[in-house]
């Protein structure tokens, strides 16, 4: 077990940021903490890193209780904060070298690791640049390099892709998967469900400081009734036909807005065929037909009654 | 070691502002120490006799005029001129003449005969010119004494002879030196300005670096690392102390150049060092305080300007505290720079160490160290409270 959190409670005055939160993360996982802003993701990470004192509960990392003086455990942890945390006064190389030097004392070993980190985030052409001269995406890559240069066994990434362009985002996500393939356990927090779905092997969905669902993405999607959502472009849909569709087997909900019919089905077979048969029978002309499987947003919606990005 | 090295890397990135304050200090200290200080026994030369150029136009042509010219020819340059108002004004304007005195016809008679209406001497001078006013008061004194002697029965010639004899009896005036000739030497005057250097560079060199170190994100990243807090603090403290030592060495090198190396042989040198060390620790603690409470670079700059100039003016660094009024002096005594300035003056004036002087010096340096300790402790309390709130 790399991380074990039990009954964690953290209060800010009257606000309960973490409410008896539990979590276990195994070695080699890419673990996603998903939840809307204010759900308690960053508080969990800060407690896990012993940056915040908490009111109740226990946190163990690599089998040992995590405290501000757990320097042996900290040796094996790499942290990439939500905001870029580097020195503007130092160059790219100096920044990576400084933060790596907080873990690795041997100069030659450090030099090798810094070079590897620069190569990993593809900042070879920018090693003498100061952070102010880097674009947002490059800055994020520098931020990552500073967190992983010492080759940690556990890497914690707190929303590393906020305000990053799609190209840099893809590079960052690919990098995280590569780090995992090299043996690192990854904890990844985000409110972007697509990212979490893309890279995480297991996901915890958080809301109001609680762990409301936990599992692989398929397990999470399996927790809800929704099977698929079928959208059909129709110029005009009589109310009677809409009613008839609503009474088809497995239909959970029907909407027709802006010439788009949306039908949400619970799990079941032949939903699309049944729907198209009704339209054909009533001689309703239609254009594009799309079928979507449930997303983590659907899971969150069904559990909490609100959208992830509310 | 990482933090220690980082301290100097960050210091290097702020070198512009540090060099600027050093240049200001060096310019002010060197210019003023050269202008104000005097070497050895030159104090006497600082007070020298002024010679005025005077013309006395005697329209009366009696003995009074000759006696007057003879009296004032001692110590002044008496030039002969015809009465031409335009020419006199020109000479006054170009400062070729300091004073023009006209003895009107019948003046002597008016002095001797009470029945004759009093006459006054006519004068031409540059308005507000101090030297001319001085001559005027001398002249007034002369005529007053002469009138008294005439009333006592002296003739004009005898009375003027009496006054001339009196003039020969001079009192030798020597400029008092407070203790000895060292007092205003270049080293003492130069070192008087050291608080400005220490405060500005101490506050900038520590304040700006701590500001960067205390930025919440990098601090959090450092706290997540496996480098212990003790190691990080030791690195930072080491950096600050070495920086302080560099400041001290820089001042010693400049003083050595200013004094042409004589400072190292000077009996006062160790005491100057002790005094500077007290001020250095005060400045470093002020820098520590600034870096802890300031929110950004502008706040550091503002604090540096307000505190350095305020403390240096009020403490008698820029304006000698001898010129302070009683009220200002009372306030100044609450300022550490005042105690530095007082100690520096005492050390500057010393020829040999006495137990009383040693006691004074150590008490006063101790007072400055006390201020340093108070500021350091307050800063530690602020940091501790902040940590509690963050947690």
XYZ file of C-alpha atoms in Angstrom, chain B residues 97-352:
256
model
C 35.193 96.683 -2.326
C 33.464 95.552 0.865
C 32.566 98.887 2.384
C 32.698 102.569 1.473
C 32.654 105.115 4.314
C 32.265 108.845 3.769
C 33.185 111.281 6.559
C 31.081 114.339 5.831
C 32.447 117.847 6.188
C 32.086 119.110 9.764
C 31.821 115.649 11.301
C 34.687 116.160 13.795
C 33.216 119.434 14.888
C 29.904 117.779 15.551
C 31.689 115.293 17.774
C 33.428 117.970 19.817
C 30.789 120.649 20.066
C 27.544 119.647 21.700
C 25.846 122.697 20.279
C 26.482 121.565 16.746
C 23.903 119.174 15.411
C 25.061 115.525 15.332
C 26.195 114.299 11.936
C 26.299 110.747 10.758
C 28.891 108.901 8.708
C 27.660 107.973 5.255
C 28.144 104.411 4.145
C 27.718 102.275 1.043
C 27.702 98.484 1.220
C 26.183 95.354 -0.251
C 22.881 94.753 1.552
C 22.934 91.683 3.801
C 26.660 91.177 3.373
C 27.859 89.717 6.659
C 31.444 91.030 6.517
C 30.222 94.570 5.946
C 27.837 94.320 8.881
C 30.715 93.118 10.997
C 32.788 96.171 9.979
C 29.804 98.407 10.734
C 29.493 97.091 14.247
C 33.241 97.589 14.764
C 32.870 101.153 13.531
C 29.948 101.782 15.819
C 31.985 100.484 18.742
C 34.878 102.720 17.744
C 32.798 105.904 17.560
C 31.069 105.073 20.796
C 34.377 104.611 22.627
C 35.781 107.743 20.999
C 32.791 109.819 22.091
C 33.196 108.586 25.649
C 36.874 109.516 25.664
C 36.109 112.959 24.193
C 33.536 113.509 26.916
C 36.153 112.550 29.433
C 38.285 115.435 28.196
C 40.570 113.776 25.724
C 41.453 115.547 22.516
C 40.553 113.765 19.271
C 44.222 112.828 18.629
C 44.731 111.496 22.197
C 41.479 109.609 22.201
C 42.326 107.932 18.888
C 45.813 107.081 20.180
C 44.222 105.470 23.243
C 41.996 103.341 21.049
C 44.925 102.346 18.884
C 46.845 101.219 21.965
C 43.906 99.205 23.127
C 43.733 97.525 19.727
C 47.311 96.276 20.129
C 46.343 94.318 23.214
C 45.028 91.249 21.450
C 43.568 88.178 22.984
C 44.783 85.006 21.400
C 41.790 82.916 20.376
C 42.169 79.213 19.832
C 39.455 77.008 18.456
C 38.385 74.585 21.100
C 38.762 70.956 20.150
C 36.370 68.722 22.038
C 38.894 66.050 22.790
C 41.606 65.739 20.221
C 42.515 66.294 16.622
C 41.287 62.861 15.528
C 37.689 63.758 16.034
C 36.841 64.796 12.520
C 39.307 62.648 10.659
C 38.192 61.056 7.411
C 37.771 57.561 8.834
C 35.484 58.733 11.653
C 33.402 60.874 9.313
C 33.202 58.076 6.736
C 32.209 55.480 9.316
C 29.466 57.774 10.583
C 27.561 56.981 7.368
C 27.863 53.191 7.689
C 24.338 52.755 9.182
C 22.857 53.940 5.880
C 24.805 51.270 3.984
C 24.033 48.514 6.447
C 20.340 49.361 6.714
C 19.708 49.745 2.960
C 21.782 46.744 1.898
C 20.732 44.681 4.907
C 17.047 45.263 4.281
C 17.321 44.766 0.516
C 19.791 41.892 0.560
C 17.793 39.950 3.108
C 14.280 41.321 2.622
C 14.104 40.655 -1.100
C 15.597 37.180 -0.790
C 13.274 36.167 2.058
C 10.366 37.489 0.050
C 11.277 35.021 -2.709
C 11.857 32.203 -0.211
C 8.579 32.905 1.562
C 6.495 32.871 -1.632
C 3.817 30.321 -0.625
C 4.218 28.004 -3.608
C 7.986 27.535 -3.555
C 7.906 27.339 0.237
C 5.322 24.539 0.025
C 7.476 22.744 -2.541
C 10.499 23.032 -0.252
C 8.480 21.791 2.725
C 7.500 18.729 0.706
C 11.139 17.895 0.100
C 13.321 15.562 2.130
C 15.653 18.393 3.161
C 14.938 19.000 6.832
C 13.690 22.351 8.031
C 16.806 22.658 10.207
C 19.045 22.269 7.161
C 17.052 24.807 5.206
C 17.128 27.348 8.051
C 20.843 26.718 8.592
C 21.498 27.360 4.905
C 19.517 30.572 5.007
C 21.110 31.812 8.227
C 24.554 30.920 6.854
C 23.825 32.919 3.722
C 22.623 35.915 5.724
C 25.663 35.858 8.028
C 28.127 35.537 5.167
C 26.365 38.380 3.372
C 26.665 40.478 6.537
C 30.367 39.670 6.799
C 30.836 40.685 3.159
C 29.203 44.033 3.930
C 31.525 44.529 6.884
C 34.624 43.572 4.868
C 33.572 45.947 2.085
C 33.357 48.829 4.550
C 36.741 47.944 6.063
C 38.345 47.869 2.614
C 36.894 51.277 1.743
C 37.981 52.746 5.093
C 41.450 51.328 4.552
C 41.588 53.096 1.181
C 40.197 56.341 2.623
C 42.706 56.327 5.495
C 45.534 55.132 3.224
C 45.906 52.010 5.360
C 46.426 53.934 8.616
C 43.195 52.588 10.102
C 44.810 49.180 10.702
C 47.456 50.753 12.953
C 44.912 52.954 14.683
C 44.192 52.217 18.353
C 40.531 52.976 17.638
C 40.126 50.335 14.913
C 38.894 47.422 17.093
C 36.318 49.703 18.721
C 35.109 50.936 15.348
C 34.689 47.270 14.397
C 32.686 46.511 17.544
C 30.417 49.474 16.900
C 29.941 48.490 13.251
C 29.226 44.893 14.252
C 26.392 46.050 16.519
C 24.904 48.119 13.712
C 25.369 45.230 11.259
C 23.388 42.829 13.448
C 20.681 45.450 13.906
C 20.465 45.898 10.109
C 20.386 42.160 9.463
C 17.533 41.697 11.925
C 15.734 44.606 10.247
C 16.197 42.817 6.913
C 14.825 39.611 8.431
C 11.807 41.544 9.724
C 11.262 43.247 6.340
C 11.404 39.975 4.402
C 8.862 38.466 6.770
C 6.240 41.199 6.817
C 6.538 42.618 3.275
C 4.028 41.302 0.770
C 5.947 42.261 -2.374
C 9.037 43.991 -3.730
C 7.394 47.421 -3.691
C 6.691 47.036 0.014
C 10.347 46.129 0.637
C 11.509 49.175 -1.326
C 9.101 51.420 0.557
C 10.243 50.103 3.939
C 13.913 50.444 2.960
C 13.494 54.082 1.968
C 11.379 55.096 4.946
C 13.450 53.286 7.571
C 16.927 54.001 6.197
C 16.356 57.714 5.686
C 14.224 58.086 8.827
C 16.669 56.280 11.099
C 19.694 58.024 9.599
C 18.237 61.523 9.904
C 16.776 60.995 13.339
C 19.828 59.132 14.598
C 22.265 61.868 13.678
C 23.924 60.021 10.817
C 23.133 62.554 8.116
C 22.832 65.607 10.380
C 25.214 65.643 13.371
C 23.235 65.167 16.564
C 25.041 68.191 18.106
C 22.674 70.310 15.998
C 19.536 68.664 17.375
C 17.159 70.577 19.613
C 16.299 69.128 23.010
C 13.002 67.650 21.833
C 14.546 65.954 18.800
C 17.428 64.703 20.914
C 14.979 63.096 23.343
C 13.316 61.224 20.467
C 16.669 60.380 18.868
C 17.708 58.518 21.994
C 15.097 55.882 21.153
C 16.736 55.235 17.800
C 19.643 52.730 17.529
C 21.410 54.764 14.855
C 21.751 57.588 17.428
C 23.710 55.275 19.725
C 25.846 54.184 16.817
C 26.577 57.825 15.923
C 27.346 58.759 19.545
C 29.668 55.772 19.923
C 31.352 56.501 16.599
C 32.034 60.090 17.695
C 33.410 58.912 21.025
C 35.666 56.328 19.402
C 36.757 58.898 16.816
C 37.768 61.323 19.542
C 39.595 58.822 21.708
C 43.375 58.801 22.014
C 43.590 56.031 24.567
